């Protein structure tokens, strides 16, 4: 994976808590857009979204492993989109790592639904207006 380097302004914007959406593709090819909370690990070039394996976003990715997704954060006229290949991960150690990052960002642990997984997005394209 190539680590995606961001500008200091982009890193600062991603550290803020604004409205964010995740776009995946349904099996019929139509887009599924849903609001999410996420974390950004700039050193690894990895964005993470905690969810349950039964949620549509996870099911879309499980139906097409390694599919591309877009994570978009917006606040007023400012926005940033992180694109890349996504994987649904159920490995307990990686789910704990995702939950650790989530708790650090949002000051509380993520919800704990049955089948908790982490969607890991290997970011290889960044667009934005910051």
C-alpha atoms as an extended CHARMM CRD file, in Angstrom:
* protein
*
       130  EXT
         1         1  UNK       CA              0.0000000000        0.0000000000        0.0000000000  PROA      1               0.0000000000
         2         2  UNK       CA              1.2330000000        3.4810000000       -0.8270000000  PROA      2               0.0000000000
         3         3  UNK       CA              0.9030000000        5.8540000000        2.0950000000  PROA      3               0.0000000000
         4         4  UNK       CA             -1.1300000000        8.9010000000        1.1050000000  PROA      4               0.0000000000
         5         5  UNK       CA              0.5200000000       12.0880000000        2.3870000000  PROA      5               0.0000000000
         6         6  UNK       CA             -1.8120000000       14.9610000000        3.1470000000  PROA      6               0.0000000000
         7         7  UNK       CA             -1.2150000000       18.6550000000        3.6030000000  PROA      7               0.0000000000
         8         8  UNK       CA             -1.1890000000       19.9830000000        7.1730000000  PROA      8               0.0000000000
         9         9  UNK       CA             -4.5300000000       21.7090000000        6.4440000000  PROA      9               0.0000000000
        10        10  UNK       CA             -6.0760000000       18.4120000000        5.2830000000  PROA      10              0.0000000000
        11        11  UNK       CA             -4.7590000000       16.5520000000        8.3420000000  PROA      11              0.0000000000
        12        12  UNK       CA             -6.1540000000       19.2720000000       10.6130000000  PROA      12              0.0000000000
        13        13  UNK       CA             -9.5480000000       19.1450000000        8.8890000000  PROA      13              0.0000000000
        14        14  UNK       CA             -9.6950000000       15.3470000000        9.2170000000  PROA      14              0.0000000000
        15        15  UNK       CA             -8.9700000000       15.6850000000       12.9390000000  PROA      15              0.0000000000
        16        16  UNK       CA            -12.1570000000       17.7480000000       13.3400000000  PROA      16              0.0000000000
        17        17  UNK       CA            -15.5260000000       16.0940000000       13.8550000000  PROA      17              0.0000000000
        18        18  UNK       CA            -17.7880000000       17.0330000000       10.9400000000  PROA      18              0.0000000000
        19        19  UNK       CA            -20.4920000000       15.3560000000        8.8810000000  PROA      19              0.0000000000
        20        20  UNK       CA            -19.0690000000       12.3720000000        7.0430000000  PROA      20              0.0000000000
        21        21  UNK       CA            -20.4880000000        9.8860000000        4.5440000000  PROA      21              0.0000000000
        22        22  UNK       CA            -19.2920000000        6.5650000000        3.1910000000  PROA      22              0.0000000000
        23        23  UNK       CA            -20.2130000000        5.5180000000       -0.3400000000  PROA      23              0.0000000000
        24        24  UNK       CA            -20.1220000000        1.8460000000       -1.3060000000  PROA      24              0.0000000000
        25        25  UNK       CA            -21.6310000000        0.0720000000       -4.2930000000  PROA      25              0.0000000000
        26        26  UNK       CA            -24.5750000000       -2.2810000000       -3.9690000000  PROA      26              0.0000000000
        27        27  UNK       CA            -24.4100000000       -5.5950000000       -5.8560000000  PROA      27              0.0000000000
        28        28  UNK       CA            -26.5190000000       -4.0150000000       -8.6470000000  PROA      28              0.0000000000
        29        29  UNK       CA            -23.9000000000       -1.2480000000       -9.0260000000  PROA      29              0.0000000000
        30        30  UNK       CA            -25.9870000000        1.5590000000       -7.5320000000  PROA      30              0.0000000000
        31        31  UNK       CA            -24.3570000000        3.7510000000       -4.8700000000  PROA      31              0.0000000000
        32        32  UNK       CA            -25.1960000000        3.3520000000       -1.1940000000  PROA      32              0.0000000000
        33        33  UNK       CA            -24.3710000000        6.5040000000        0.8090000000  PROA      33              0.0000000000
        34        34  UNK       CA            -24.5960000000        6.4740000000        4.5770000000  PROA      34              0.0000000000
        35        35  UNK       CA            -23.4620000000        8.7960000000        7.3830000000  PROA      35              0.0000000000
        36        36  UNK       CA            -20.5930000000        7.3590000000        9.4120000000  PROA      36              0.0000000000
        37        37  UNK       CA            -18.0000000000        8.1330000000       12.0080000000  PROA      37              0.0000000000
        38        38  UNK       CA            -14.4410000000        7.3150000000       10.9620000000  PROA      38              0.0000000000
        39        39  UNK       CA            -10.8310000000        7.5850000000       11.9890000000  PROA      39              0.0000000000
        40        40  UNK       CA             -7.8360000000        8.5810000000        9.9070000000  PROA      40              0.0000000000
        41        41  UNK       CA             -4.3740000000        7.0990000000       10.4290000000  PROA      41              0.0000000000
        42        42  UNK       CA             -2.1670000000        9.3290000000        8.2960000000  PROA      42              0.0000000000
        43        43  UNK       CA              1.0000000000        7.3420000000        8.9410000000  PROA      43              0.0000000000
        44        44  UNK       CA             -0.6040000000        4.1600000000        7.5880000000  PROA      44              0.0000000000
        45        45  UNK       CA             -2.7560000000        5.9030000000        4.9500000000  PROA      45              0.0000000000
        46        46  UNK       CA             -5.7010000000        4.0570000000        6.4580000000  PROA      46              0.0000000000
        47        47  UNK       CA             -9.2220000000        5.1940000000        7.2680000000  PROA      47              0.0000000000
        48        48  UNK       CA            -11.3920000000        3.0120000000        9.5010000000  PROA      48              0.0000000000
        49        49  UNK       CA            -15.1580000000        2.7400000000        9.9430000000  PROA      49              0.0000000000
        50        50  UNK       CA            -16.6560000000        0.6120000000       12.7210000000  PROA      50              0.0000000000
        51        51  UNK       CA            -19.8860000000       -1.2110000000       11.8480000000  PROA      51              0.0000000000
        52        52  UNK       CA            -21.7100000000       -4.5210000000       12.1080000000  PROA      52              0.0000000000
        53        53  UNK       CA            -21.1970000000       -7.2030000000        9.4690000000  PROA      53              0.0000000000
        54        54  UNK       CA            -24.9650000000       -7.1860000000        8.8640000000  PROA      54              0.0000000000
        55        55  UNK       CA            -25.1010000000       -3.5080000000        7.8450000000  PROA      55              0.0000000000
        56        56  UNK       CA            -25.5810000000       -2.7010000000        4.1450000000  PROA      56              0.0000000000
        57        57  UNK       CA            -22.1780000000       -0.9860000000        3.8070000000  PROA      57              0.0000000000
        58        58  UNK       CA            -20.3920000000       -4.1070000000        5.0780000000  PROA      58              0.0000000000
        59        59  UNK       CA            -22.5770000000       -6.4360000000        3.0120000000  PROA      59              0.0000000000
        60        60  UNK       CA            -21.7700000000       -4.4390000000       -0.1330000000  PROA      60              0.0000000000
        61        61  UNK       CA            -18.0500000000       -4.8440000000        0.4930000000  PROA      61              0.0000000000
        62        62  UNK       CA            -18.3510000000       -8.5180000000        1.4220000000  PROA      62              0.0000000000
        63        63  UNK       CA            -20.1400000000       -9.1050000000       -1.8930000000  PROA      63              0.0000000000
        64        64  UNK       CA            -17.2300000000       -7.4910000000       -3.7840000000  PROA      64              0.0000000000
        65        65  UNK       CA            -14.0560000000       -7.8600000000       -1.6650000000  PROA      65              0.0000000000
        66        66  UNK       CA            -11.5130000000       -5.0800000000       -2.1340000000  PROA      66              0.0000000000
        67        67  UNK       CA            -14.0820000000       -2.7970000000       -3.7490000000  PROA      67              0.0000000000
        68        68  UNK       CA            -13.4940000000        0.9270000000       -3.9420000000  PROA      68              0.0000000000
        69        69  UNK       CA            -15.2330000000        3.3320000000       -1.5950000000  PROA      69              0.0000000000
        70        70  UNK       CA            -15.2970000000        7.0450000000       -0.9340000000  PROA      70              0.0000000000
        71        71  UNK       CA            -15.3240000000        8.6070000000        2.5110000000  PROA      71              0.0000000000
        72        72  UNK       CA            -16.2820000000       12.2950000000        2.4140000000  PROA      72              0.0000000000
        73        73  UNK       CA            -16.1760000000       14.8180000000        5.2590000000  PROA      73              0.0000000000
        74        74  UNK       CA            -17.7710000000       18.2250000000        4.8230000000  PROA      74              0.0000000000
        75        75  UNK       CA            -18.2040000000       21.4240000000        6.8260000000  PROA      75              0.0000000000
        76        76  UNK       CA            -19.6520000000       24.4770000000        5.0820000000  PROA      76              0.0000000000
        77        77  UNK       CA            -17.6260000000       25.0940000000        1.9210000000  PROA      77              0.0000000000
        78        78  UNK       CA            -14.7820000000       22.8270000000        3.0750000000  PROA      78              0.0000000000
        79        79  UNK       CA            -14.6710000000       19.1500000000        2.1670000000  PROA      79              0.0000000000
        80        80  UNK       CA            -12.3040000000       16.2530000000        1.6700000000  PROA      80              0.0000000000
        81        81  UNK       CA            -12.8540000000       12.8700000000        0.0070000000  PROA      81              0.0000000000
        82        82  UNK       CA            -10.6960000000        9.8530000000        0.7630000000  PROA      82              0.0000000000
        83        83  UNK       CA            -10.8980000000        7.0910000000       -1.8360000000  PROA      83              0.0000000000
        84        84  UNK       CA             -9.4470000000        3.6180000000       -1.8500000000  PROA      84              0.0000000000
        85        85  UNK       CA             -9.9140000000       -0.1080000000       -1.6590000000  PROA      85              0.0000000000
        86        86  UNK       CA            -11.8770000000       -1.2760000000        1.3760000000  PROA      86              0.0000000000
        87        87  UNK       CA            -11.8420000000       -4.5080000000        3.3070000000  PROA      87              0.0000000000
        88        88  UNK       CA            -14.2510000000       -5.7350000000        5.9790000000  PROA      88              0.0000000000
        89        89  UNK       CA            -12.1140000000       -7.0980000000        8.8100000000  PROA      89              0.0000000000
        90        90  UNK       CA            -13.3940000000       -9.3100000000       11.6270000000  PROA      90              0.0000000000
        91        91  UNK       CA            -10.0140000000      -10.2420000000       13.1200000000  PROA      91              0.0000000000
        92        92  UNK       CA            -10.4240000000       -9.4320000000       16.8530000000  PROA      92              0.0000000000
        93        93  UNK       CA             -7.0470000000       -7.6800000000       17.1520000000  PROA      93              0.0000000000
        94        94  UNK       CA             -7.7760000000       -5.3630000000       14.2230000000  PROA      94              0.0000000000
        95        95  UNK       CA            -11.3270000000       -4.6980000000       15.4220000000  PROA      95              0.0000000000
        96        96  UNK       CA             -9.8580000000       -3.7380000000       18.8300000000  PROA      96              0.0000000000
        97        97  UNK       CA             -7.3690000000       -1.4530000000       17.0620000000  PROA      97              0.0000000000
        98        98  UNK       CA            -10.2090000000        0.1770000000       15.1380000000  PROA      98              0.0000000000
        99        99  UNK       CA            -12.1840000000        0.6100000000       18.3750000000  PROA      99              0.0000000000
       100       100  UNK       CA             -9.1130000000        2.1230000000       20.0850000000  PROA      100             0.0000000000
       101       101  UNK       CA             -8.7610000000        4.7490000000       17.3450000000  PROA      101             0.0000000000
       102       102  UNK       CA            -12.5240000000        5.4200000000       17.4540000000  PROA      102             0.0000000000
       103       103  UNK       CA            -12.5060000000        5.9270000000       21.2490000000  PROA      103             0.0000000000
       104       104  UNK       CA             -9.5510000000        8.3090000000       20.9890000000  PROA      104             0.0000000000
       105       105  UNK       CA            -11.2730000000       10.4310000000       18.3360000000  PROA      105             0.0000000000
       106       106  UNK       CA            -14.8260000000       10.4170000000       19.7300000000  PROA      106             0.0000000000
       107       107  UNK       CA            -14.0150000000       10.1680000000       23.4660000000  PROA      107             0.0000000000
       108       108  UNK       CA            -16.1970000000        7.0700000000       23.8540000000  PROA      108             0.0000000000
       109       109  UNK       CA            -16.0780000000        3.5000000000       22.5950000000  PROA      109             0.0000000000
       110       110  UNK       CA            -17.9860000000        2.5820000000       19.4530000000  PROA      110             0.0000000000
       111       111  UNK       CA            -21.3460000000        0.8500000000       19.7480000000  PROA      111             0.0000000000
       112       112  UNK       CA            -20.9390000000       -2.8960000000       20.2940000000  PROA      112             0.0000000000
       113       113  UNK       CA            -23.5340000000       -4.5710000000       18.0550000000  PROA      113             0.0000000000
       114       114  UNK       CA            -23.2690000000       -8.3120000000       17.4490000000  PROA      114             0.0000000000
       115       115  UNK       CA            -20.8320000000       -8.9720000000       14.6150000000  PROA      115             0.0000000000
       116       116  UNK       CA            -18.7360000000       -5.8250000000       15.1250000000  PROA      116             0.0000000000
       117       117  UNK       CA            -16.2120000000       -5.3980000000       12.2980000000  PROA      117             0.0000000000
       118       118  UNK       CA            -13.9530000000       -2.6630000000       11.0300000000  PROA      118             0.0000000000
       119       119  UNK       CA            -13.9160000000       -1.4540000000        7.4430000000  PROA      119             0.0000000000
       120       120  UNK       CA            -10.3260000000       -0.5900000000        6.5780000000  PROA      120             0.0000000000
       121       121  UNK       CA             -9.8530000000        1.7530000000        3.6420000000  PROA      121             0.0000000000
       122       122  UNK       CA             -6.4090000000        1.8900000000        2.0310000000  PROA      122             0.0000000000
       123       123  UNK       CA             -6.5330000000        5.4860000000        0.8380000000  PROA      123             0.0000000000
       124       124  UNK       CA             -4.8690000000        6.0610000000       -2.5220000000  PROA      124             0.0000000000
       125       125  UNK       CA             -6.6870000000        9.1730000000       -3.7480000000  PROA      125             0.0000000000
       126       126  UNK       CA             -7.5560000000       12.3900000000       -1.9390000000  PROA      126             0.0000000000
       127       127  UNK       CA             -9.5790000000       15.3030000000       -3.2570000000  PROA      127             0.0000000000
       128       128  UNK       CA            -10.8350000000       18.3340000000       -1.4340000000  PROA      128             0.0000000000
       129       129  UNK       CA            -11.3840000000       21.9910000000       -0.9460000000  PROA      129             0.0000000000
       130       130  UNK       CA             -9.8690000000       23.0740000000        2.3350000000  PROA      130             0.0000000000
